[in-house]
Amino acid sequence: MQFRKLTVSAALAAGLTLAAVVPATADEPAPGPTTDTLTVATFNASLNRGRAGELLEHLATGDNQQARNAAETIQRINPDIILVNEFDYDADHRAADLFRKNYLEVSQNGAAPVEYPYVWTGPVNTGVPSGFDLNNDGEIKPGDDAWGFGLFPGQYGFVVYSKYPIQADQVRTFQNFRWQDMPGALLPQQADGSPWYAPEEIAKFPLSSKTHADIPVDINGTIVHVLAAHPTPPAFDGPEIRNQKRNHDEIRLWADYISGAGTYLYDDNGNTGTLPSDANFVILGDYNADPVDGSSYNSAILQLLHNPRVLDPKPSSAGGAQESALQGGVNPDHKADPKYDTADFGDARTGNLRVDYVLPNQGAVVEDAQVFWPTRDDELFRLTGLDKDPNTGERIPFPTSDHRAVWIKVKFPAQASPTPSPTPSPTATATASPAPAPSTAPSSPQAPAPTASVPAPPAGPAPSASPTRSVSPAPAASPSGQAAPGSLARTGVNALGLTAVAAVLLAGGALLLVRRRRS
């Protein structure tokens, strides 16, 4: 912006005082204050295992290579808040604590350790037996017939790590909200138009395949609601497209929650209500839905990306674009720019997609937005790698995950006081990962019972969080980077070059000259 040069000339009578000169009005309205810059990330780290307790075994020592790779990825980004998807849940929260102590707090390949005094994890629907034949194949068995696909309760759970305090008594979860209670729910149907699920099944059927969690984090007095979820993949079904429709409505839950349209929602403590209209939030997770490619129902993720309350910073990478070109398959047929891809799926049928999201509220200032996907000539490519041998074509496991970490650097509008939200019952027992000292450990929840149904609301207590140490940490410096692509809402103040204001008292008069120069 070019600043005007102002000249003021006046003969001042004796005793007249000039106190100040008001600068010219800027082109933009003066914005409000913001929080410090935060790095916020989501990462489907594939820290899930094939049987209950196996992840605990792998994390008990610090030598599991895949866990080391996941930890190094997080250390390279150094987020202040991160959601880790596909992290098996255990009722004592030992896995969340072991990953923190044995991996995140230990340098991996020279990367600086990262400490998270605040952790949240809670029970999920994956692997919890329904007692029904949900896929209508004539058998009741693990996997498809669980309330969320999984072989044991807690498989494919998630955990949130934070450098800032989590408000334990304000966490809301929607694990037990029933699908049929969503107005206009896309309940699947048989070919003849009859319901896919029997009345006794749908009466107990939870919408969330894992859980939906609203986790308020206190950023030096400003509350940011971390909205964490992991909707079911819109695949692995039949003509009834039951998983596509469930994925759509799982995404819709957050769209309604942030827009005020979700007055029908009740959380796991029986509280109703949506997020206040002035609340800061960031939607995190693997939503298994690409805006234009893939198999999602009716471009389900656009319910969030086109929501007037949501800012899409469009994180990108050079590695995603490179892999799309090198891997071929169906990737060249995709409509979206591959630099936005966040997952490396099979090239023959699905291809690489954008399915992992970090979406803050409008009014936030995004300074950078990236997908952690190094190019093949980058030393860090060893953390993402390939799932097949480039020489033989033989299938091999990814070094870490088929998903890529996604992160943004962001400032949120500061609040004078915390935004109120419904307070769960003080009987809530699912808490943050316990501290090593048993005397200070918060109470732990019971694992979801492998019963034949999810209790009707208000069901089991909502997971909450508490600090695992008594100190509130000073946030570590976040990684730097270039400005994020795409149009970003701005609330920062432009720097103005101003000269000092002069005041002159002259008995016989004076001449005042004030100039504002270009900086």
PDB file of N, CA and C in Angstrom, residues 306-361:
ATOM      1  N   HIS A 306     -17.317 -26.294   1.688  1.00  0.00           N
ATOM      2  CA  HIS A 306     -18.161 -25.197   1.226  1.00  0.00           C
ATOM      3  C   HIS A 306     -18.998 -24.597   2.345  1.00  0.00           C
ATOM      4  N   ASN A 307     -18.747 -25.011   3.562  1.00  0.00           N
ATOM      5  CA  ASN A 307     -19.480 -24.455   4.699  1.00  0.00           C
ATOM      6  C   ASN A 307     -19.012 -23.028   4.952  1.00  0.00           C
ATOM      7  N   PRO A 308     -19.929 -22.069   5.105  1.00  0.00           N
ATOM      8  CA  PRO A 308     -19.505 -20.677   5.282  1.00  0.00           C
ATOM      9  C   PRO A 308     -18.702 -20.427   6.552  1.00  0.00           C
ATOM     10  N   ARG A 309     -18.700 -21.344   7.488  1.00  0.00           N
ATOM     11  CA  ARG A 309     -17.923 -21.164   8.713  1.00  0.00           C
ATOM     12  C   ARG A 309     -16.513 -21.740   8.602  1.00  0.00           C
ATOM     13  N   VAL A 310     -16.225 -22.427   7.506  1.00  0.00           N
ATOM     14  CA  VAL A 310     -14.962 -23.164   7.382  1.00  0.00           C
ATOM     15  C   VAL A 310     -14.017 -22.463   6.424  1.00  0.00           C
ATOM     16  N   LEU A 311     -12.755 -22.431   6.782  1.00  0.00           N
ATOM     17  CA  LEU A 311     -11.683 -21.930   5.924  1.00  0.00           C
ATOM     18  C   LEU A 311     -10.867 -23.119   5.423  1.00  0.00           C
ATOM     19  N   ASP A 312     -10.779 -23.272   4.118  1.00  0.00           N
ATOM     20  CA  ASP A 312      -9.991 -24.359   3.531  1.00  0.00           C
ATOM     21  C   ASP A 312      -8.645 -23.818   3.077  1.00  0.00           C
ATOM     22  N   PRO A 313      -7.564 -24.091   3.799  1.00  0.00           N
ATOM     23  CA  PRO A 313      -6.248 -23.564   3.416  1.00  0.00           C
ATOM     24  C   PRO A 313      -5.567 -24.338   2.301  1.00  0.00           C
ATOM     25  N   LYS A 314      -6.136 -25.453   1.869  1.00  0.00           N
ATOM     26  CA  LYS A 314      -5.621 -26.255   0.762  1.00  0.00           C
ATOM     27  C   LYS A 314      -4.139 -26.602   0.920  1.00  0.00           C
ATOM     28  N   PRO A 315      -3.792 -27.383   1.918  1.00  0.00           N
ATOM     29  CA  PRO A 315      -2.399 -27.814   2.059  1.00  0.00           C
ATOM     30  C   PRO A 315      -1.944 -28.592   0.826  1.00  0.00           C
ATOM     31  N   SER A 316      -0.673 -28.465   0.494  1.00  0.00           N
ATOM     32  CA  SER A 316      -0.174 -29.088  -0.731  1.00  0.00           C
ATOM     33  C   SER A 316       1.241 -29.610  -0.523  1.00  0.00           C
ATOM     34  N   SER A 317       1.709 -30.368  -1.508  1.00  0.00           N
ATOM     35  CA  SER A 317       3.075 -30.879  -1.473  1.00  0.00           C
ATOM     36  C   SER A 317       3.566 -31.099  -2.890  1.00  0.00           C
ATOM     37  N   ALA A 318       4.875 -31.060  -3.047  1.00  0.00           N
ATOM     38  CA  ALA A 318       5.475 -31.430  -4.332  1.00  0.00           C
ATOM     39  C   ALA A 318       5.493 -32.944  -4.493  1.00  0.00           C
ATOM     40  N   GLY A 319       5.605 -33.662  -3.379  1.00  0.00           N
ATOM     41  CA  GLY A 319       5.657 -35.112  -3.448  1.00  0.00           C
ATOM     42  C   GLY A 319       4.378 -35.733  -3.962  1.00  0.00           C
ATOM     43  N   GLY A 320       3.239 -35.165  -3.589  1.00  0.00           N
ATOM     44  CA  GLY A 320       1.973 -35.694  -4.071  1.00  0.00           C
ATOM     45  C   GLY A 320       1.844 -35.581  -5.576  1.00  0.00           C
ATOM     46  N   ALA A 321       2.252 -34.439  -6.108  1.00  0.00           N
ATOM     47  CA  ALA A 321       2.198 -34.251  -7.560  1.00  0.00           C
ATOM     48  C   ALA A 321       3.153 -35.208  -8.265  1.00  0.00           C
ATOM     49  N   GLN A 322       4.342 -35.384  -7.691  1.00  0.00           N
ATOM     50  CA  GLN A 322       5.321 -36.275  -8.311  1.00  0.00           C
ATOM     51  C   GLN A 322       4.835 -37.720  -8.311  1.00  0.00           C
ATOM     52  N   GLU A 323       4.293 -38.180  -7.199  1.00  0.00           N
ATOM     53  CA  GLU A 323       3.862 -39.574  -7.115  1.00  0.00           C
ATOM     54  C   GLU A 323       2.693 -39.868  -8.040  1.00  0.00           C
ATOM     55  N   SER A 324       1.802 -38.920  -8.209  1.00  0.00           N
ATOM     56  CA  SER A 324       0.683 -39.128  -9.126  1.00  0.00           C
ATOM     57  C   SER A 324       1.192 -39.385 -10.538  1.00  0.00           C
ATOM     58  N   ALA A 325       2.195 -38.616 -10.946  1.00  0.00           N
ATOM     59  CA  ALA A 325       2.743 -38.776 -12.294  1.00  0.00           C
ATOM     60  C   ALA A 325       3.528 -40.076 -12.434  1.00  0.00           C
ATOM     61  N   LEU A 326       4.303 -40.430 -11.407  1.00  0.00           N
ATOM     62  CA  LEU A 326       5.152 -41.613 -11.496  1.00  0.00           C
ATOM     63  C   LEU A 326       4.375 -42.915 -11.323  1.00  0.00           C
ATOM     64  N   GLN A 327       3.350 -42.896 -10.501  1.00  0.00           N
ATOM     65  CA  GLN A 327       2.616 -44.129 -10.213  1.00  0.00           C
ATOM     66  C   GLN A 327       1.614 -44.479 -11.302  1.00  0.00           C
ATOM     67  N   GLY A 328       1.094 -43.486 -11.998  1.00  0.00           N
ATOM     68  CA  GLY A 328       0.179 -43.764 -13.093  1.00  0.00           C
ATOM     69  C   GLY A 328      -1.109 -44.399 -12.630  1.00  0.00           C
ATOM     70  N   GLY A 329      -1.517 -45.474 -13.296  1.00  0.00           N
ATOM     71  CA  GLY A 329      -2.784 -46.113 -12.969  1.00  0.00           C
ATOM     72  C   GLY A 329      -3.945 -45.189 -13.271  1.00  0.00           C
ATOM     73  N   VAL A 330      -4.864 -45.062 -12.306  1.00  0.00           N
ATOM     74  CA  VAL A 330      -6.019 -44.184 -12.499  1.00  0.00           C
ATOM     75  C   VAL A 330      -5.706 -42.736 -12.141  1.00  0.00           C
ATOM     76  N   ASN A 331      -4.512 -42.480 -11.613  1.00  0.00           N
ATOM     77  CA  ASN A 331      -4.190 -41.123 -11.176  1.00  0.00           C
ATOM     78  C   ASN A 331      -4.315 -40.079 -12.280  1.00  0.00           C
ATOM     79  N   PRO A 332      -3.864 -40.348 -13.519  1.00  0.00           N
ATOM     80  CA  PRO A 332      -4.014 -39.326 -14.565  1.00  0.00           C
ATOM     81  C   PRO A 332      -5.465 -38.985 -14.888  1.00  0.00           C
ATOM     82  N   ASP A 333      -6.394 -39.865 -14.522  1.00  0.00           N
ATOM     83  CA  ASP A 333      -7.806 -39.614 -14.797  1.00  0.00           C
ATOM     84  C   ASP A 333      -8.482 -38.769 -13.721  1.00  0.00           C
ATOM     85  N   HIS A 334      -7.790 -38.518 -12.635  1.00  0.00           N
ATOM     86  CA  HIS A 334      -8.388 -37.737 -11.560  1.00  0.00           C
ATOM     87  C   HIS A 334      -8.580 -36.284 -11.977  1.00  0.00           C
ATOM     88  N   LYS A 335      -9.597 -35.660 -11.422  1.00  0.00           N
ATOM     89  CA  LYS A 335      -9.913 -34.273 -11.749  1.00  0.00           C
ATOM     90  C   LYS A 335      -9.146 -33.287 -10.875  1.00  0.00           C
ATOM     91  N   ALA A 336      -8.872 -33.670  -9.643  1.00  0.00           N
ATOM     92  CA  ALA A 336      -8.235 -32.750  -8.704  1.00  0.00           C
ATOM     93  C   ALA A 336      -6.737 -32.639  -8.972  1.00  0.00           C
ATOM     94  N   ASP A 337      -6.161 -31.517  -8.587  1.00  0.00           N
ATOM     95  CA  ASP A 337      -4.719 -31.318  -8.677  1.00  0.00           C
ATOM     96  C   ASP A 337      -4.045 -32.246  -7.668  1.00  0.00           C
ATOM     97  N   PRO A 338      -3.140 -33.111  -8.104  1.00  0.00           N
ATOM     98  CA  PRO A 338      -2.538 -34.087  -7.182  1.00  0.00           C
ATOM     99  C   PRO A 338      -1.659 -33.469  -6.105  1.00  0.00           C
ATOM    100  N   LYS A 339      -1.308 -32.200  -6.225  1.00  0.00           N
ATOM    101  CA  LYS A 339      -0.501 -31.595  -5.167  1.00  0.00           C
ATOM    102  C   LYS A 339      -1.273 -31.516  -3.853  1.00  0.00           C
ATOM    103  N   TYR A 340      -2.600 -31.663  -3.920  1.00  0.00           N
ATOM    104  CA  TYR A 340      -3.418 -31.633  -2.712  1.00  0.00           C
ATOM    105  C   TYR A 340      -3.660 -33.024  -2.127  1.00  0.00           C
ATOM    106  N   ASP A 341      -3.186 -34.085  -2.782  1.00  0.00           N
ATOM    107  CA  ASP A 341      -3.413 -35.439  -2.290  1.00  0.00           C
ATOM    108  C   ASP A 341      -2.778 -35.627  -0.916  1.00  0.00           C
ATOM    109  N   THR A 342      -3.422 -36.465  -0.106  1.00  0.00           N
ATOM    110  CA  THR A 342      -2.896 -36.760   1.231  1.00  0.00           C
ATOM    111  C   THR A 342      -2.764 -38.254   1.498  1.00  0.00           C
ATOM    112  N   ALA A 343      -3.164 -39.089   0.548  1.00  0.00           N
ATOM    113  CA  ALA A 343      -3.110 -40.534   0.765  1.00  0.00           C
ATOM    114  C   ALA A 343      -2.683 -41.234  -0.513  1.00  0.00           C
ATOM    115  N   ASP A 344      -1.891 -42.288  -0.346  1.00  0.00           N
ATOM    116  CA  ASP A 344      -1.351 -43.069  -1.459  1.00  0.00           C
ATOM    117  C   ASP A 344      -2.070 -44.410  -1.494  1.00  0.00           C
ATOM    118  N   PHE A 345      -3.169 -44.462  -2.245  1.00  0.00           N
ATOM    119  CA  PHE A 345      -3.973 -45.676  -2.342  1.00  0.00           C
ATOM    120  C   PHE A 345      -3.624 -46.446  -3.615  1.00  0.00           C
ATOM    121  N   GLY A 346      -4.211 -47.623  -3.773  1.00  0.00           N
ATOM    122  CA  GLY A 346      -3.899 -48.480  -4.903  1.00  0.00           C
ATOM    123  C   GLY A 346      -4.126 -47.793  -6.235  1.00  0.00           C
ATOM    124  N   ASP A 347      -3.119 -47.848  -7.107  1.00  0.00           N
ATOM    125  CA  ASP A 347      -3.175 -47.114  -8.371  1.00  0.00           C
ATOM    126  C   ASP A 347      -4.153 -47.722  -9.367  1.00  0.00           C
ATOM    127  N   ALA A 348      -4.420 -49.013  -9.253  1.00  0.00           N
ATOM    128  CA  ALA A 348      -5.241 -49.684 -10.257  1.00  0.00           C
ATOM    129  C   ALA A 348      -6.706 -49.269 -10.184  1.00  0.00           C
ATOM    130  N   ARG A 349      -7.232 -49.019  -8.967  1.00  0.00           N
ATOM    131  CA  ARG A 349      -8.659 -48.752  -8.839  1.00  0.00           C
ATOM    132  C   ARG A 349      -8.975 -47.408  -8.201  1.00  0.00           C
ATOM    133  N   THR A 350      -8.221 -47.018  -7.170  1.00  0.00           N
ATOM    134  CA  THR A 350      -8.574 -45.825  -6.392  1.00  0.00           C
ATOM    135  C   THR A 350      -7.673 -44.647  -6.707  1.00  0.00           C
ATOM    136  N   GLY A 351      -6.377 -44.869  -6.660  1.00  0.00           N
ATOM    137  CA  GLY A 351      -5.433 -43.784  -6.879  1.00  0.00           C
ATOM    138  C   GLY A 351      -5.265 -42.929  -5.639  1.00  0.00           C
ATOM    139  N   ASN A 352      -4.423 -41.930  -5.751  1.00  0.00           N
ATOM    140  CA  ASN A 352      -4.118 -41.050  -4.630  1.00  0.00           C
ATOM    141  C   ASN A 352      -5.212 -39.998  -4.481  1.00  0.00           C
ATOM    142  N   LEU A 353      -5.560 -39.694  -3.234  1.00  0.00           N
ATOM    143  CA  LEU A 353      -6.697 -38.815  -2.965  1.00  0.00           C
ATOM    144  C   LEU A 353      -6.376 -37.821  -1.862  1.00  0.00           C
ATOM    145  N   ARG A 354      -7.186 -36.778  -1.792  1.00  0.00           N
ATOM    146  CA  ARG A 354      -7.174 -35.862  -0.652  1.00  0.00           C
ATOM    147  C   ARG A 354      -8.273 -36.306   0.316  1.00  0.00           C
ATOM    148  N   VAL A 355      -7.881 -36.856   1.458  1.00  0.00           N
ATOM    149  CA  VAL A 355      -8.872 -37.350   2.415  1.00  0.00           C
ATOM    150  C   VAL A 355      -8.601 -36.897   3.846  1.00  0.00           C
ATOM    151  N   ASP A 356      -7.456 -36.285   4.108  1.00  0.00           N
ATOM    152  CA  ASP A 356      -7.079 -35.857   5.458  1.00  0.00           C
ATOM    153  C   ASP A 356      -7.132 -34.332   5.522  1.00  0.00           C
ATOM    154  N   TYR A 357      -7.732 -33.803   6.606  1.00  0.00           N
ATOM    155  CA  TYR A 357      -8.064 -32.380   6.607  1.00  0.00           C
ATOM    156  C   TYR A 357      -7.690 -31.692   7.916  1.00  0.00           C
ATOM    157  N   VAL A 358      -7.249 -30.434   7.763  1.00  0.00           N
ATOM    158  CA  VAL A 358      -7.075 -29.501   8.873  1.00  0.00           C
ATOM    159  C   VAL A 358      -7.814 -28.237   8.457  1.00  0.00           C
ATOM    160  N   LEU A 359      -8.998 -28.014   9.031  1.00  0.00           N
ATOM    161  CA  LEU A 359      -9.901 -26.957   8.572  1.00  0.00           C
ATOM    162  C   LEU A 359     -10.263 -26.034   9.733  1.00  0.00           C
ATOM    163  N   PRO A 360      -9.647 -24.854   9.814  1.00  0.00           N
ATOM    164  CA  PRO A 360     -10.003 -23.911  10.874  1.00  0.00           C
ATOM    165  C   PRO A 360     -11.247 -23.105  10.515  1.00  0.00           C
ATOM    166  N   ASN A 361     -11.722 -22.347  11.486  1.00  0.00           N
ATOM    167  CA  ASN A 361     -12.887 -21.493  11.255  1.00  0.00           C
ATOM    168  C   ASN A 361     -12.511 -20.250  10.464  1.00  0.00           C
TER     169      ASN A 361
END
